[in-house]
Amino acid sequence: MRISVFRKAHFNAGHRIFNPAWTDEQNFKVFGKCSNPHFHGHNYELIVRVSGEVDPETGFLIDLKHLKAIIEENIIERYDHKNLNAEVPPFDKIPPTSEYICFEIWKILRQILPEKYDLSVRLFESARNFVEYPSLG
Amino acid sequence: MRISVFRKAHFNAGHRIFNPAWTDEQNFKVFGKCSNPHFHGHNYELIVRVSGEVDPETGFLIDLKHLKAIIEENIIERYDHKNLNAEVPPFDKIPPTSEYICFEIWKILRQILPEKYDLSVRLFESARNFVEYPSLG
Amino acid sequence: MRISVFRKAHFNAGHRIFNPAWTDEQNFKVFGKCSNPHFHGHNYELIVRVSGEVDPETGFLIDLKHLKAIIEENIIERYDHKNLNAEVPPFDKIPPTSEYICFEIWKILRQILPEKYDLSVRLFESARNFVEYPSLG
Amino acid sequence: MRISVFRKAHFNAGHRIFNPAWTDEQNFKVFGKCSNPHFHGHNYELIVRVSGEVDPETGFLIDLKHLKAIIEENIIERYDHKNLNAEVPPFDKIPPTSEYICFEIWKILRQILPEKYDLSVRLFESARNFVEYPSLG
Amino acid sequence: MRISVFRKAHFNAGHRIFNPAWTDEQNFKVFGKCSNPHFHGHNYELIVRVSGEVDPETGFLIDLKHLKAIIEENIIERYDHKNLNAEVPPFDKIPPTSEYICFEIWKILRQILPEKYDLSVRLFESARNFVEYPSLG
Amino acid sequence: MRISVFRKAHFNAGHRIFNPAWTDEQNFKVFGKCSNPHFHGHNYELIVRVSGEVDPETGFLIDLKHLKAIIEENIIERYDHKNLNAEVPPFDKIPPTSEYICFEIWKILRQILPEKYDLSVRLFESARNFVEYPSLG
């Protein structure tokens, strides 16, 4: 009985889309106003999807209180009210695009969750722009 | 031309997360305040996904008026304004977790829908906690 | 410079609409399936509106961290995962309709908030049914 | 590093569900009030999903400004504030059901997007009724 | 104890913004693509606000099952899946703008609701454009 | 026939809650992590409410295309993808709290809108925290 369980969370962060290996001109040409050196920010919404087999006794795939605490301690405390470029590695070295932020969040959670679970993460930069890693489609 | 059609519905129900094979202490240890013997409840949101081939003449995969009626008669009438533990089997015997409720809803709809359709169900216990059976990811 | 500040919160609770001064027949006649003796429940959403003058130095009407804590400690801890009829007075004596729940929440917050603030509360029993006390319209 | 990027858009359109190869009676029998000859309409919401490999230098799968412009120029300008049956082929010949509209939108975008990307489209006729082509489930 | 109770409903309709007392040129000049003679449409969302004194015995301002039925029978049946200009007077004579539709809905409900209740209506043409009559602000 | 018309818009911006007249210690003591010197940010949602008399010929209070353009040119272009403290006066001198941002937006729009209209603005810093100026409650 394979099932998925989802938990939604959110954090607010500042960033600029900026590749430190490039000149400012290259950054502005590719990233436009998103590379504004003064930074802007977003209310990020996060949906963590965990898949696997339900425990027949508890009727849980994973205890959501536990999953909520994992996300809170490892993702929200790390990202919330932070400037991603200045305070959250590896975004001092690579651009904090939604794609890369989503991938970093997945890597952190993947190390913590037991191997028996599959994991996929959706990250909403806004209600109109969002990403999913790994892609299920 | 394989396509999916989705229909959203909702019901309100009372429950407690409780395994009748366990002692009250075990239930409280595992399920915490969700096992409150006085019951609490939720506004459940349901998204039913039906997949298959479009009928070339009608341009429909399935008539949504028909799907809406199936959900209304078989799920909403059974679950809405009910206490799941006390009034909706098999939740007298197994804990009414979102995982098990979702699985029961899928089993009921699976028996009614013609075999040519694939079926998957998402159940939202709240905007932040939801499940999908069978898992597509 | 009069302004309003809003804080949204939520809780899950069980209830039945039931007036203990009436017979079961009267209750069923007036309240229908909402008076189901086995209880059902809702995800309640709450919007607290506080109005008054902005502090010119902080630029705050009220510190939202403070307002959030007041709501958490006085409302959410009291109502969340509770059976309102059985566990939360005065709903042992009066029917826990949205109107009366909203009024009770307002009374609790009114006693705590300093007098210089005006207060109004919206309570959503579902996305389609909600109430506001005191009414601003 | 395979990822999906999503972009949401919307348009308003008029339509009637009508198969011109049938008599009016057949249309009314199958489609009911949706075949009203005077037309009705919807606020359609569209979610375009593009999947593939992230560019390691930009951290983008696809520049969302570019994807937004593609959707605007090829879908929104074609469908927004239009009567689908009267003004947007092939809906003079086939019924403008959500299934067929979604499929047409996919065909238009598929021709424009580079082959390296996979593409799937969700179309919401309302918050309760929506479709996905090609189906990922 | 003055309170407001809200009930949300929706309908889908077709229209064009068109004043029959004007020439087509005048209509196009003022209303632009919204005056498209082939009609387009919307998913309208409606929030009905009823205000007054709570009945101390029931704890209700108004029975929401009753209010829901009033809206269904008098508004939804009249507007849903209709072409407003062609099928719903007075929109054969005046432009079906959100302002005028909202005003008409208010007039219909005002005649039905007992005088002891105050009434205000919000009509959403889309998530971004909406109106309220009578204005409370 | 007094009515209100609402238009929703959004912008993304970076900020820190910081009063330059205070020491860093005072700022941190009052504003906590919101005063992080590296800046964070939000997706701000804005609802502009305009009230007055409907024009009987057009059926409009105000042409929403016109109101949308006013908001776009005067608010969105000024605030979107900006660091409020560093780039948008007067937030170099006063803390960019939601209260003060809302008040500034109101002042800008008030100067542009004809006097016959009343105006009120709601600003959402997140789905849970928002403000309204001038307060209607």
PDB file of N, CA and C in Angstrom, chain B residues 71-100:
ATOM      1  N   ILE B  71     -19.272  10.769  -6.520  1.00  0.00           N
ATOM      2  CA  ILE B  71     -18.588  11.193  -5.297  1.00  0.00           C
ATOM      3  C   ILE B  71     -19.618  11.592  -4.238  1.00  0.00           C
ATOM      4  N   GLU B  72     -20.626  12.342  -4.656  1.00  0.00           N
ATOM      5  CA  GLU B  72     -21.650  12.799  -3.716  1.00  0.00           C
ATOM      6  C   GLU B  72     -22.358  11.622  -3.043  1.00  0.00           C
ATOM      7  N   GLU B  73     -22.788  10.682  -3.856  1.00  0.00           N
ATOM      8  CA  GLU B  73     -23.618   9.583  -3.332  1.00  0.00           C
ATOM      9  C   GLU B  73     -22.819   8.554  -2.529  1.00  0.00           C
ATOM     10  N   ASN B  74     -21.560   8.351  -2.912  1.00  0.00           N
ATOM     11  CA  ASN B  74     -20.807   7.266  -2.303  1.00  0.00           C
ATOM     12  C   ASN B  74     -19.815   7.720  -1.243  1.00  0.00           C
ATOM     13  N   ILE B  75     -19.365   8.949  -1.336  1.00  0.00           N
ATOM     14  CA  ILE B  75     -18.362   9.420  -0.367  1.00  0.00           C
ATOM     15  C   ILE B  75     -18.977  10.475   0.558  1.00  0.00           C
ATOM     16  N   ILE B  76     -19.504  11.534  -0.015  1.00  0.00           N
ATOM     17  CA  ILE B  76     -19.953  12.651   0.827  1.00  0.00           C
ATOM     18  C   ILE B  76     -21.106  12.207   1.738  1.00  0.00           C
ATOM     19  N   GLU B  77     -22.077  11.492   1.177  1.00  0.00           N
ATOM     20  CA  GLU B  77     -23.195  11.055   2.024  1.00  0.00           C
ATOM     21  C   GLU B  77     -22.736  10.106   3.131  1.00  0.00           C
ATOM     22  N   ARG B  78     -21.665   9.383   2.870  1.00  0.00           N
ATOM     23  CA  ARG B  78     -21.152   8.427   3.854  1.00  0.00           C
ATOM     24  C   ARG B  78     -20.324   9.111   4.950  1.00  0.00           C
ATOM     25  N   TYR B  79     -19.591  10.166   4.597  1.00  0.00           N
ATOM     26  CA  TYR B  79     -18.630  10.742   5.536  1.00  0.00           C
ATOM     27  C   TYR B  79     -19.060  12.084   6.136  1.00  0.00           C
ATOM     28  N   ASP B  80     -19.902  12.838   5.426  1.00  0.00           N
ATOM     29  CA  ASP B  80     -20.144  14.224   5.844  1.00  0.00           C
ATOM     30  C   ASP B  80     -20.944  14.309   7.146  1.00  0.00           C
ATOM     31  N   HIS B  81     -20.473  15.154   8.065  1.00  0.00           N
ATOM     32  CA  HIS B  81     -21.118  15.351   9.364  1.00  0.00           C
ATOM     33  C   HIS B  81     -21.229  14.046  10.142  1.00  0.00           C
ATOM     34  N   LYS B  82     -20.254  13.165   9.968  1.00  0.00           N
ATOM     35  CA  LYS B  82     -20.204  11.912  10.708  1.00  0.00           C
ATOM     36  C   LYS B  82     -19.008  11.902  11.651  1.00  0.00           C
ATOM     37  N   ASN B  83     -19.136  11.044  12.684  1.00  0.00           N
ATOM     38  CA  ASN B  83     -17.999  10.716  13.528  1.00  0.00           C
ATOM     39  C   ASN B  83     -17.401   9.441  12.944  1.00  0.00           C
ATOM     40  N   LEU B  84     -16.200   9.536  12.422  1.00  0.00           N
ATOM     41  CA  LEU B  84     -15.648   8.403  11.660  1.00  0.00           C
ATOM     42  C   LEU B  84     -15.484   7.170  12.541  1.00  0.00           C
ATOM     43  N   ASN B  85     -14.933   7.334  13.758  1.00  0.00           N
ATOM     44  CA  ASN B  85     -14.717   6.177  14.632  1.00  0.00           C
ATOM     45  C   ASN B  85     -16.029   5.491  14.990  1.00  0.00           C
ATOM     46  N   ALA B  86     -17.055   6.282  15.244  1.00  0.00           N
ATOM     47  CA  ALA B  86     -18.299   5.716  15.782  1.00  0.00           C
ATOM     48  C   ALA B  86     -19.285   5.293  14.708  1.00  0.00           C
ATOM     49  N   GLU B  87     -19.183   5.897  13.519  1.00  0.00           N
ATOM     50  CA  GLU B  87     -20.273   5.705  12.563  1.00  0.00           C
ATOM     51  C   GLU B  87     -19.849   5.190  11.195  1.00  0.00           C
ATOM     52  N   VAL B  88     -18.561   5.176  10.885  1.00  0.00           N
ATOM     53  CA  VAL B  88     -18.138   4.815   9.527  1.00  0.00           C
ATOM     54  C   VAL B  88     -17.122   3.673   9.567  1.00  0.00           C
ATOM     55  N   PRO B  89     -17.574   2.418   9.437  1.00  0.00           N
ATOM     56  CA  PRO B  89     -16.625   1.306   9.366  1.00  0.00           C
ATOM     57  C   PRO B  89     -15.711   1.485   8.147  1.00  0.00           C
ATOM     58  N   PRO B  90     -14.462   1.011   8.196  1.00  0.00           N
ATOM     59  CA  PRO B  90     -13.847   0.172   9.222  1.00  0.00           C
ATOM     60  C   PRO B  90     -13.167   0.952  10.328  1.00  0.00           C
ATOM     61  N   PHE B  91     -13.575   2.248  10.553  1.00  0.00           N
ATOM     62  CA  PHE B  91     -12.820   3.062  11.509  1.00  0.00           C
ATOM     63  C   PHE B  91     -13.206   2.779  12.963  1.00  0.00           C
ATOM     64  N   ASP B  92     -14.112   1.824  13.154  1.00  0.00           N
ATOM     65  CA  ASP B  92     -14.287   1.279  14.495  1.00  0.00           C
ATOM     66  C   ASP B  92     -13.132   0.329  14.835  1.00  0.00           C
ATOM     67  N   LYS B  93     -12.427  -0.160  13.801  1.00  0.00           N
ATOM     68  CA  LYS B  93     -11.374  -1.166  14.023  1.00  0.00           C
ATOM     69  C   LYS B  93      -9.965  -0.659  13.720  1.00  0.00           C
ATOM     70  N   ILE B  94      -9.852   0.325  12.848  1.00  0.00           N
ATOM     71  CA  ILE B  94      -8.527   0.856  12.494  1.00  0.00           C
ATOM     72  C   ILE B  94      -8.538   2.366  12.671  1.00  0.00           C
ATOM     73  N   PRO B  95      -7.366   2.954  12.915  1.00  0.00           N
ATOM     74  CA  PRO B  95      -7.347   4.401  13.193  1.00  0.00           C
ATOM     75  C   PRO B  95      -7.710   5.215  11.946  1.00  0.00           C
ATOM     76  N   PRO B  96      -8.603   6.204  12.085  1.00  0.00           N
ATOM     77  CA  PRO B  96      -8.974   7.046  10.942  1.00  0.00           C
ATOM     78  C   PRO B  96      -7.914   8.096  10.633  1.00  0.00           C
ATOM     79  N   THR B  97      -6.717   7.628  10.274  1.00  0.00           N
ATOM     80  CA  THR B  97      -5.672   8.553   9.808  1.00  0.00           C
ATOM     81  C   THR B  97      -6.024   8.984   8.387  1.00  0.00           C
ATOM     82  N   SER B  98      -5.419  10.078   7.946  1.00  0.00           N
ATOM     83  CA  SER B  98      -5.641  10.521   6.565  1.00  0.00           C
ATOM     84  C   SER B  98      -5.250   9.423   5.585  1.00  0.00           C
ATOM     85  N   GLU B  99      -4.180   8.701   5.887  1.00  0.00           N
ATOM     86  CA  GLU B  99      -3.748   7.626   4.993  1.00  0.00           C
ATOM     87  C   GLU B  99      -4.852   6.586   4.819  1.00  0.00           C
ATOM     88  N   TYR B 100      -5.431   6.137   5.914  1.00  0.00           N
ATOM     89  CA  TYR B 100      -6.455   5.088   5.822  1.00  0.00           C
ATOM     90  C   TYR B 100      -7.782   5.620   5.256  1.00  0.00           C
TER      91      TYR B 100
END
